[in-house]
Each structure stands twice: as C-alpha cells, then as structure tokens.
XYZ file of C-alpha atoms in Angstrom:
372
model
C 0.000 0.000 0.000
C 1.229 3.487 -0.850
C 2.313 5.869 1.906
C -0.375 8.505 2.496
C 1.742 11.346 1.079
C 2.317 9.485 -2.192
C -1.356 8.588 -2.437
C -2.252 12.221 -1.730
C -0.231 13.284 -4.775
C -2.024 10.758 -6.999
C -5.386 11.950 -5.690
C -4.434 15.588 -6.201
C -3.416 14.863 -9.800
C -6.705 13.110 -10.497
C -8.802 15.970 -9.130
C -6.877 18.878 -10.664
C -9.231 20.921 -12.847
C -8.669 20.171 -16.522
C -6.631 17.016 -15.921
C -8.452 14.047 -17.372
C -7.053 10.519 -17.825
C -5.274 11.346 -21.105
C -3.644 14.501 -19.740
C -2.657 12.694 -16.559
C -0.939 9.932 -18.530
C 0.881 12.544 -20.613
C 2.130 14.244 -17.452
C 3.167 10.945 -15.905
C 5.024 10.059 -19.066
C 6.929 13.342 -18.955
C 7.673 13.625 -15.241
C 7.264 10.163 -13.770
C 5.449 10.018 -10.447
C 2.913 12.704 -9.406
C 5.332 14.103 -6.794
C 7.609 15.126 -9.643
C 4.751 16.818 -11.484
C 3.891 19.046 -8.524
C 7.528 19.945 -7.889
C 8.258 20.739 -11.561
C 8.898 24.383 -12.540
C 6.024 26.140 -14.278
C 7.921 26.519 -17.605
C 8.486 22.748 -17.705
C 4.791 22.080 -17.046
C 3.805 24.428 -19.879
C 5.792 22.269 -22.306
C 3.425 19.373 -21.609
C 0.034 20.944 -20.871
C -1.800 24.198 -21.490
C -0.935 27.298 -19.491
C -4.226 27.072 -17.565
C -3.565 23.493 -16.466
C 0.078 24.250 -15.714
C -0.931 27.051 -13.329
C -3.507 24.742 -11.680
C -0.799 22.134 -11.077
C 1.671 24.721 -9.757
C -0.832 26.261 -7.344
C -1.274 24.745 -3.871
C -4.444 22.673 -3.381
C -7.468 24.524 -2.086
C -8.865 23.820 1.376
C -11.740 21.893 -0.206
C -9.338 19.787 -2.298
C -7.133 19.063 0.719
C -10.125 17.958 2.776
C -11.332 15.692 -0.029
C -7.867 14.137 -0.360
C -7.666 13.581 3.404
C -11.091 11.892 3.466
C -10.021 9.554 0.670
C -6.708 8.686 2.349
C -8.635 7.876 5.531
C -11.136 5.795 3.554
C -8.313 3.817 1.919
C -6.868 3.025 5.340
C -10.056 1.232 6.413
C -10.059 -2.597 6.199
C -11.124 -3.813 2.761
C -10.615 -0.444 1.027
C -7.828 0.352 -1.436
C -6.938 3.018 -3.948
C -4.842 1.444 -6.696
C -2.715 3.658 -8.930
C -1.147 2.979 -12.304
C 2.172 2.515 -10.493
C 0.776 0.054 -7.942
C 2.028 -3.536 -8.162
C -1.549 -4.702 -7.491
C -3.019 -2.706 -10.394
C -4.824 -5.255 -12.625
C -2.502 -6.151 -15.525
C -5.442 -6.662 -17.919
C -6.296 -2.959 -17.691
C -2.746 -1.947 -18.554
C -3.375 -3.448 -21.998
C -6.321 -1.186 -22.884
C -5.987 2.160 -24.626
C -7.108 4.321 -21.712
C -6.596 2.636 -18.336
C -7.883 4.678 -15.376
C -5.069 6.252 -13.375
C -6.872 5.411 -10.120
C -9.133 2.553 -9.062
C -11.132 2.829 -5.855
C -11.628 -0.732 -4.622
C -13.834 -2.118 -1.877
C -13.474 -5.825 -1.078
C -11.188 -8.499 -2.531
C -8.849 -6.531 -4.797
C -7.023 -9.794 -5.626
C -9.997 -10.727 -7.845
C -8.992 -7.952 -10.256
C -6.060 -10.074 -11.430
C -7.973 -13.368 -11.667
C -9.450 -14.883 -14.871
C -12.868 -13.329 -15.336
C -15.893 -13.088 -17.611
C -18.177 -10.086 -18.050
C -21.926 -10.708 -18.214
C -24.115 -7.759 -19.236
C -27.574 -7.069 -20.603
C -30.824 -5.176 -20.304
C -32.013 -3.455 -17.150
C -35.566 -4.319 -18.223
C -34.830 -8.006 -18.645
C -37.429 -10.739 -19.013
C -37.746 -13.562 -16.506
C -36.018 -15.877 -18.986
C -33.154 -13.432 -19.445
C -32.648 -13.113 -15.704
C -32.706 -16.891 -15.324
C -30.136 -17.248 -18.126
C -27.876 -14.603 -16.594
C -27.925 -16.248 -13.193
C -27.422 -19.806 -14.489
C -24.664 -18.928 -16.971
C -22.859 -16.818 -14.351
C -23.067 -19.529 -11.727
C -21.758 -22.119 -14.168
C -18.874 -19.906 -15.279
C -18.035 -19.032 -11.667
C -18.045 -22.734 -10.749
C -15.508 -23.221 -13.530
C -13.215 -20.633 -11.944
C -14.080 -17.414 -13.790
C -14.909 -14.356 -11.697
C -18.118 -12.732 -12.966
C -17.916 -9.020 -13.800
C -20.915 -6.767 -14.310
C -22.147 -3.263 -13.583
C -24.567 -3.759 -10.649
C -27.501 -2.319 -12.597
C -30.946 -3.837 -12.277
C -31.937 -6.743 -14.499
C -29.198 -8.826 -16.124
C -26.349 -7.246 -14.118
C -28.012 -8.051 -10.808
C -28.690 -11.642 -11.863
C -25.090 -12.045 -13.061
C -23.700 -10.921 -9.689
C -26.083 -13.236 -7.870
C -24.976 -16.145 -10.043
C -21.327 -15.414 -9.315
C -21.986 -15.252 -5.574
C -23.995 -18.492 -5.722
C -20.800 -20.332 -6.685
C -18.990 -19.141 -3.550
C -18.442 -22.662 -2.236
C -16.618 -23.538 -5.453
C -14.424 -20.440 -5.106
C -16.558 -18.329 -7.436
C -17.153 -14.635 -6.904
C -18.055 -11.412 -8.645
C -16.788 -7.905 -9.376
C -19.094 -4.890 -9.684
C -17.694 -2.026 -11.773
C -19.836 0.959 -10.862
C -20.419 4.428 -12.291
C -20.521 6.236 -8.936
C -18.050 6.636 -6.101
C -17.072 3.383 -4.400
C -18.752 4.624 -1.230
C -22.115 5.054 -2.987
C -24.776 2.480 -3.883
C -26.739 2.869 -7.101
C -29.436 1.860 -7.667
C -30.588 1.972 -4.033
C -32.549 -1.257 -4.549
C -29.220 -3.080 -4.820
C -27.955 -1.985 -1.406
C -28.105 -5.501 0.065
C -26.416 -6.915 -3.041
C -23.657 -4.291 -2.804
C -22.921 -5.336 0.781
C -22.714 -8.996 -0.279
C -20.341 -8.127 -3.129
C -18.133 -6.019 -0.844
C -17.851 -8.968 1.565
C -17.377 -11.859 -0.880
C -16.343 -10.072 -4.057
C -15.145 -6.660 -5.096
C -16.611 -3.225 -5.948
C -14.535 -1.049 -8.283
C -14.830 2.536 -9.490
C -12.584 5.029 -11.223
C -14.672 7.903 -9.872
C -13.836 9.772 -6.646
C -15.657 9.100 -3.399
C -19.032 10.788 -3.189
C -19.532 10.874 -6.952
C -23.307 10.556 -7.538
C -24.991 8.732 -10.402
C -24.351 10.802 -13.547
C -25.604 9.343 -16.823
C -22.412 10.048 -18.793
C -20.249 8.117 -16.316
C -21.884 4.756 -16.959
C -20.932 4.251 -20.636
C -17.347 5.237 -19.806
C -17.023 2.678 -16.999
C -17.968 -0.049 -19.506
C -14.404 -0.095 -20.861
C -13.288 -1.284 -17.412
C -15.897 -4.064 -17.371
C -14.661 -5.382 -20.722
C -11.009 -4.564 -20.059
C -10.824 -6.683 -16.921
C -12.478 -9.691 -18.573
C -11.356 -12.400 -20.966
C -14.658 -12.023 -22.767
C -18.103 -10.427 -22.620
C -21.408 -12.314 -22.682
C -24.435 -10.258 -23.731
C -27.837 -11.519 -22.565
C -30.853 -9.573 -23.859
C -30.041 -6.184 -25.318
C -32.051 -3.768 -27.411
C -30.442 -2.153 -30.440
C -29.844 1.060 -28.463
C -28.245 -0.517 -25.417
C -25.313 0.203 -23.144
C -24.489 -3.501 -23.379
C -23.632 -3.020 -27.041
C -21.187 -0.282 -26.007
C -19.506 -2.782 -23.702
C -19.406 -5.365 -26.505
C -17.890 -2.841 -28.931
C -15.242 -1.878 -26.395
C -14.490 -5.552 -25.775
C -13.927 -6.131 -29.494
C -11.653 -3.072 -29.697
C -9.680 -4.393 -26.712
C -9.246 -7.806 -28.339
C -11.647 -9.600 -25.989
C -14.068 -12.312 -27.084
C -17.725 -11.356 -27.462
C -20.533 -13.872 -26.898
C -24.293 -13.473 -27.255
C -27.334 -15.582 -26.451
C -29.886 -15.556 -29.283
C -33.609 -15.162 -28.712
C -36.890 -14.768 -30.499
C -36.813 -12.775 -33.731
C -39.921 -10.989 -32.429
C -38.367 -9.783 -29.173
C -36.854 -6.256 -29.070
C -34.446 -7.502 -26.393
C -33.036 -10.089 -28.807
C -32.234 -7.650 -31.590
C -29.056 -6.342 -29.987
C -27.747 -9.879 -29.460
C -28.651 -10.851 -33.029
C -26.832 -7.784 -34.346
C -23.719 -8.774 -32.399
C -23.896 -12.312 -33.798
C -24.166 -10.913 -37.342
C -21.054 -8.837 -36.613
C -19.061 -11.869 -35.484
C -19.969 -12.479 -31.834
C -20.056 -16.150 -30.880
C -23.560 -17.581 -30.536
C -23.758 -19.561 -27.290
C -26.377 -21.898 -25.880
C -24.546 -23.044 -22.756
C -21.740 -21.994 -20.453
C -19.711 -24.857 -21.843
C -19.720 -23.143 -25.260
C -17.924 -20.189 -23.673
C -15.413 -22.315 -21.766
C -14.511 -24.236 -24.897
C -14.093 -21.054 -26.932
C -11.797 -19.638 -24.242
C -9.918 -22.964 -24.054
C -10.667 -22.918 -20.350
C -9.931 -26.311 -18.811
C -12.465 -26.336 -15.977
C -15.902 -27.773 -16.664
C -18.946 -26.500 -14.775
C -21.140 -28.975 -12.905
C -23.994 -30.244 -15.034
C -26.620 -29.129 -12.538
C -26.032 -25.454 -13.267
C -25.973 -25.432 -17.061
C -29.472 -26.679 -17.696
C -32.063 -24.236 -19.026
C -34.974 -26.086 -17.458
C -37.043 -24.248 -14.900
C -35.947 -25.648 -11.499
C -39.332 -24.781 -10.035
C -41.261 -26.512 -12.792
C -43.690 -29.242 -11.756
C -45.849 -31.637 -13.734
C -48.692 -29.892 -15.543
C -52.172 -31.042 -16.389
C -53.240 -31.577 -20.000
C -54.689 -28.088 -20.693
C -51.548 -26.363 -19.407
C -49.297 -28.681 -21.418
C -51.386 -27.973 -24.511
C -51.031 -24.223 -24.031
C -47.253 -24.468 -23.649
C -47.001 -26.610 -26.773
C -49.138 -24.207 -28.792
C -47.257 -21.222 -27.382
C -43.864 -22.425 -28.563
C -40.965 -20.169 -27.622
C -42.026 -16.942 -29.339
C -44.172 -14.259 -27.682
C -47.873 -14.700 -28.412
C -51.079 -12.932 -27.378
C -54.001 -14.572 -25.605
C -56.364 -14.258 -28.588
C -53.961 -16.172 -30.834
C -53.538 -18.863 -28.200
C -57.292 -19.186 -27.858
C -57.560 -19.911 -31.592
C -54.665 -22.374 -31.551
C -55.988 -24.254 -28.511
C -59.664 -23.978 -29.512
C -60.545 -22.570 -26.095
C -62.477 -19.444 -25.151
C -60.529 -16.375 -24.096
C -61.664 -16.591 -20.459
C -60.253 -20.107 -20.127
C -57.006 -19.095 -21.826
C -56.546 -16.130 -19.495
C -57.177 -18.308 -16.441
C -54.647 -20.898 -17.611
C -52.083 -18.203 -18.464
C -52.409 -16.703 -14.989
C -51.842 -20.142 -13.462
C -48.817 -20.778 -15.687
C -47.335 -17.378 -14.826
C -47.801 -17.951 -11.095
C -46.012 -21.306 -11.464
C -43.096 -19.670 -13.259
C -43.757 -21.364 -16.592
C -44.665 -18.240 -18.585
C -44.150 -14.503 -18.272
C -46.156 -11.468 -19.275
C -44.452 -9.121 -21.742
C -45.321 -5.558 -22.769
C -48.199 -5.270 -25.208
C -50.212 -8.114 -23.711
C -47.846 -10.773 -25.016
C -46.962 -13.993 -23.191
C -43.798 -16.082 -23.433
C -42.788 -19.511 -22.262
C -39.942 -19.792 -19.749
C -37.599 -22.743 -19.991
C-alpha cells in the first residue's frame, strides 16, 4: 500500500481541474510520479500541458481539495478499502493493456480478484424472466468453472449475473461490480443488500472519486473497465440502443471475445444480441460453449448449465397444450385461444396459473412467453 503522502499526490493529480485521464498519462510520461509533477517548474509544465492546467498544477491545493484528499486517504486506510494507482504492483494487468486505463481505481473488497481470470456478463435493465434466469445460471456455471463474474450492478441482467457469481462461492466463485458512482455510494438503491454482499465476498470497483453521484455520462465510460478486466463479454438480452452493445464494442476493440445468447426474432431484447452475432460475436447456448471457446480447462457442474425451470412441476393436459401451442415466441391470448380452440376466459385463467407457477411470463403489449 502506498504511503499517504504518495497517495495524496495521486489523488491531487486526479482531481486537478482540466486534468483528465489522457492529460494525466501525458504528465506521468513526462515527469514520472505525481510528486515530480507538482515539484516541476512552471515553464516545464507548460511544455506538456496548457498554461491554464500548468498554473492549476503549480498552485497549492485549495482547502476543499485538501479535505477531499484527506477523506479519501482515511477511507483507503479502512479494512477492505484500497486506492490502486497505475504505479501500484496490485493494479490489474489486464487494464494496462487497454488504450485508456484509469489512473486510479477505488476498490472495496477483494482486490485480488482484479487479477484473476474473469468473464463479463451484461444485458438489459428491463430483462425478461427468462433473461434473468439465463444470466444467473450462466454466471453460476462460469463461476463454478473458476471465472470471476464481472458486471455493472444495474438492475436486471447485471443483478442476476452478480447473484450467479456469488452463488458459486463454495466452489471459489465470486463477482466484481464495476460501478459508475463513487465506491462509497450504492446505485441503484434497490441493490444496497447486493452491494454489501459483493463487498464482503467479491469486489466493488470505481474510477470515480468518493461521493460521486450517479451521472448518466459516467456509466458508458465505466464499460471499458468491465470489458477490459475480462477475458470475454457475454451479452444476454439487449435492445439495439443498449449500453451492453457499447460494452461489446469496447471488448472487441480491446481484443476480448464477445458472446451473445440468441432469442426470439420478435423480441426487441433479442435484436441487440442478433446484431452482435451478425457482426461476429459467438452464438452460445450453454456456459460450456464459452469455456470451450476460451480454451478454459475447468468444466462447470452439469446441474447449473441446464435451461430447465428448477421450479417446474408436472402440468395437467390443458396447461401442457397451451405451452405446446405457445412455442418459444411471444404470443397474445387471442392467438392462443384460436390455436388451442378454447375461449378467451379459459385461456386467461390458464395463463395466470402458468405465470404464477413460473412457466410463462407477461411481456409488454399483452404478449406472453414460455420460460424454460
């Protein structure tokens, strides 16, 4: 761990007005460690950055900046908290390979996971029940095989992915949440309990300073860290205008493998995955497909790769008939009534029963879809 004075210099560099990641790396390349930047003569600074930034670096930190630095140094001294710098021996080597590695990483939990083999699992916040089930089962299987699951702690697919990674804890599996707020913040608030579980058994990572609230523009940028840490990215349910596609694009640019689970041609949440497959992403139907593509030796237990509904029980004849006539594409109740030769009241009653038993789900627009 860095001495507090060295860490203070890194923190001061990161929060200097006008100094973004690119400028910071340029300064580090010219002067070495941050201490050298702040002790450099003004004329030397002007050779590397603009006059405005040079004067900001030469000026002493304000009272507000000093207090913020002190709070962060104190936070990093607490058990389980770390601030990793580009010069830190524990900085994840995978991120050093990307075009724009963050100069600082605020870490809460098991920072050792950042250097372990990992797989990113991302997808829609408004996921279907089937998508959530897929995310959890694939993540658990991959975690059982020894891959740490990385996601962004958003609702929907991200949440399910983290839960799947944590479910494999007994097999040594875990999860990393790369967030778009400060590492001391929880967003969304509904994931507070999940965040505590990840901090205890996994790892929460952010490049943003402590106290940073949820700002929309920060989330797409953090996606490069999600893909950069991972050996590959699995996309589960994504619309054509989706942040998951940004992560997939960044993964491809970083030389990572991209995988996608196909779905119904009628589902808007399948279109992003289908587009990725058309562009060269690997179509996968099981976790084993991913492990084989990565040439990963471990094989997940068979009980976590099945797509069957674990809560499914034997159905009576009318319910079985409805599932058979439904197929695996979304369908409305009127169409089902025609296919099954039943009146609409009976169809609606059966659909409600099937949904309560976890065999179907209701989609927007009055559509129904089979699960498993």
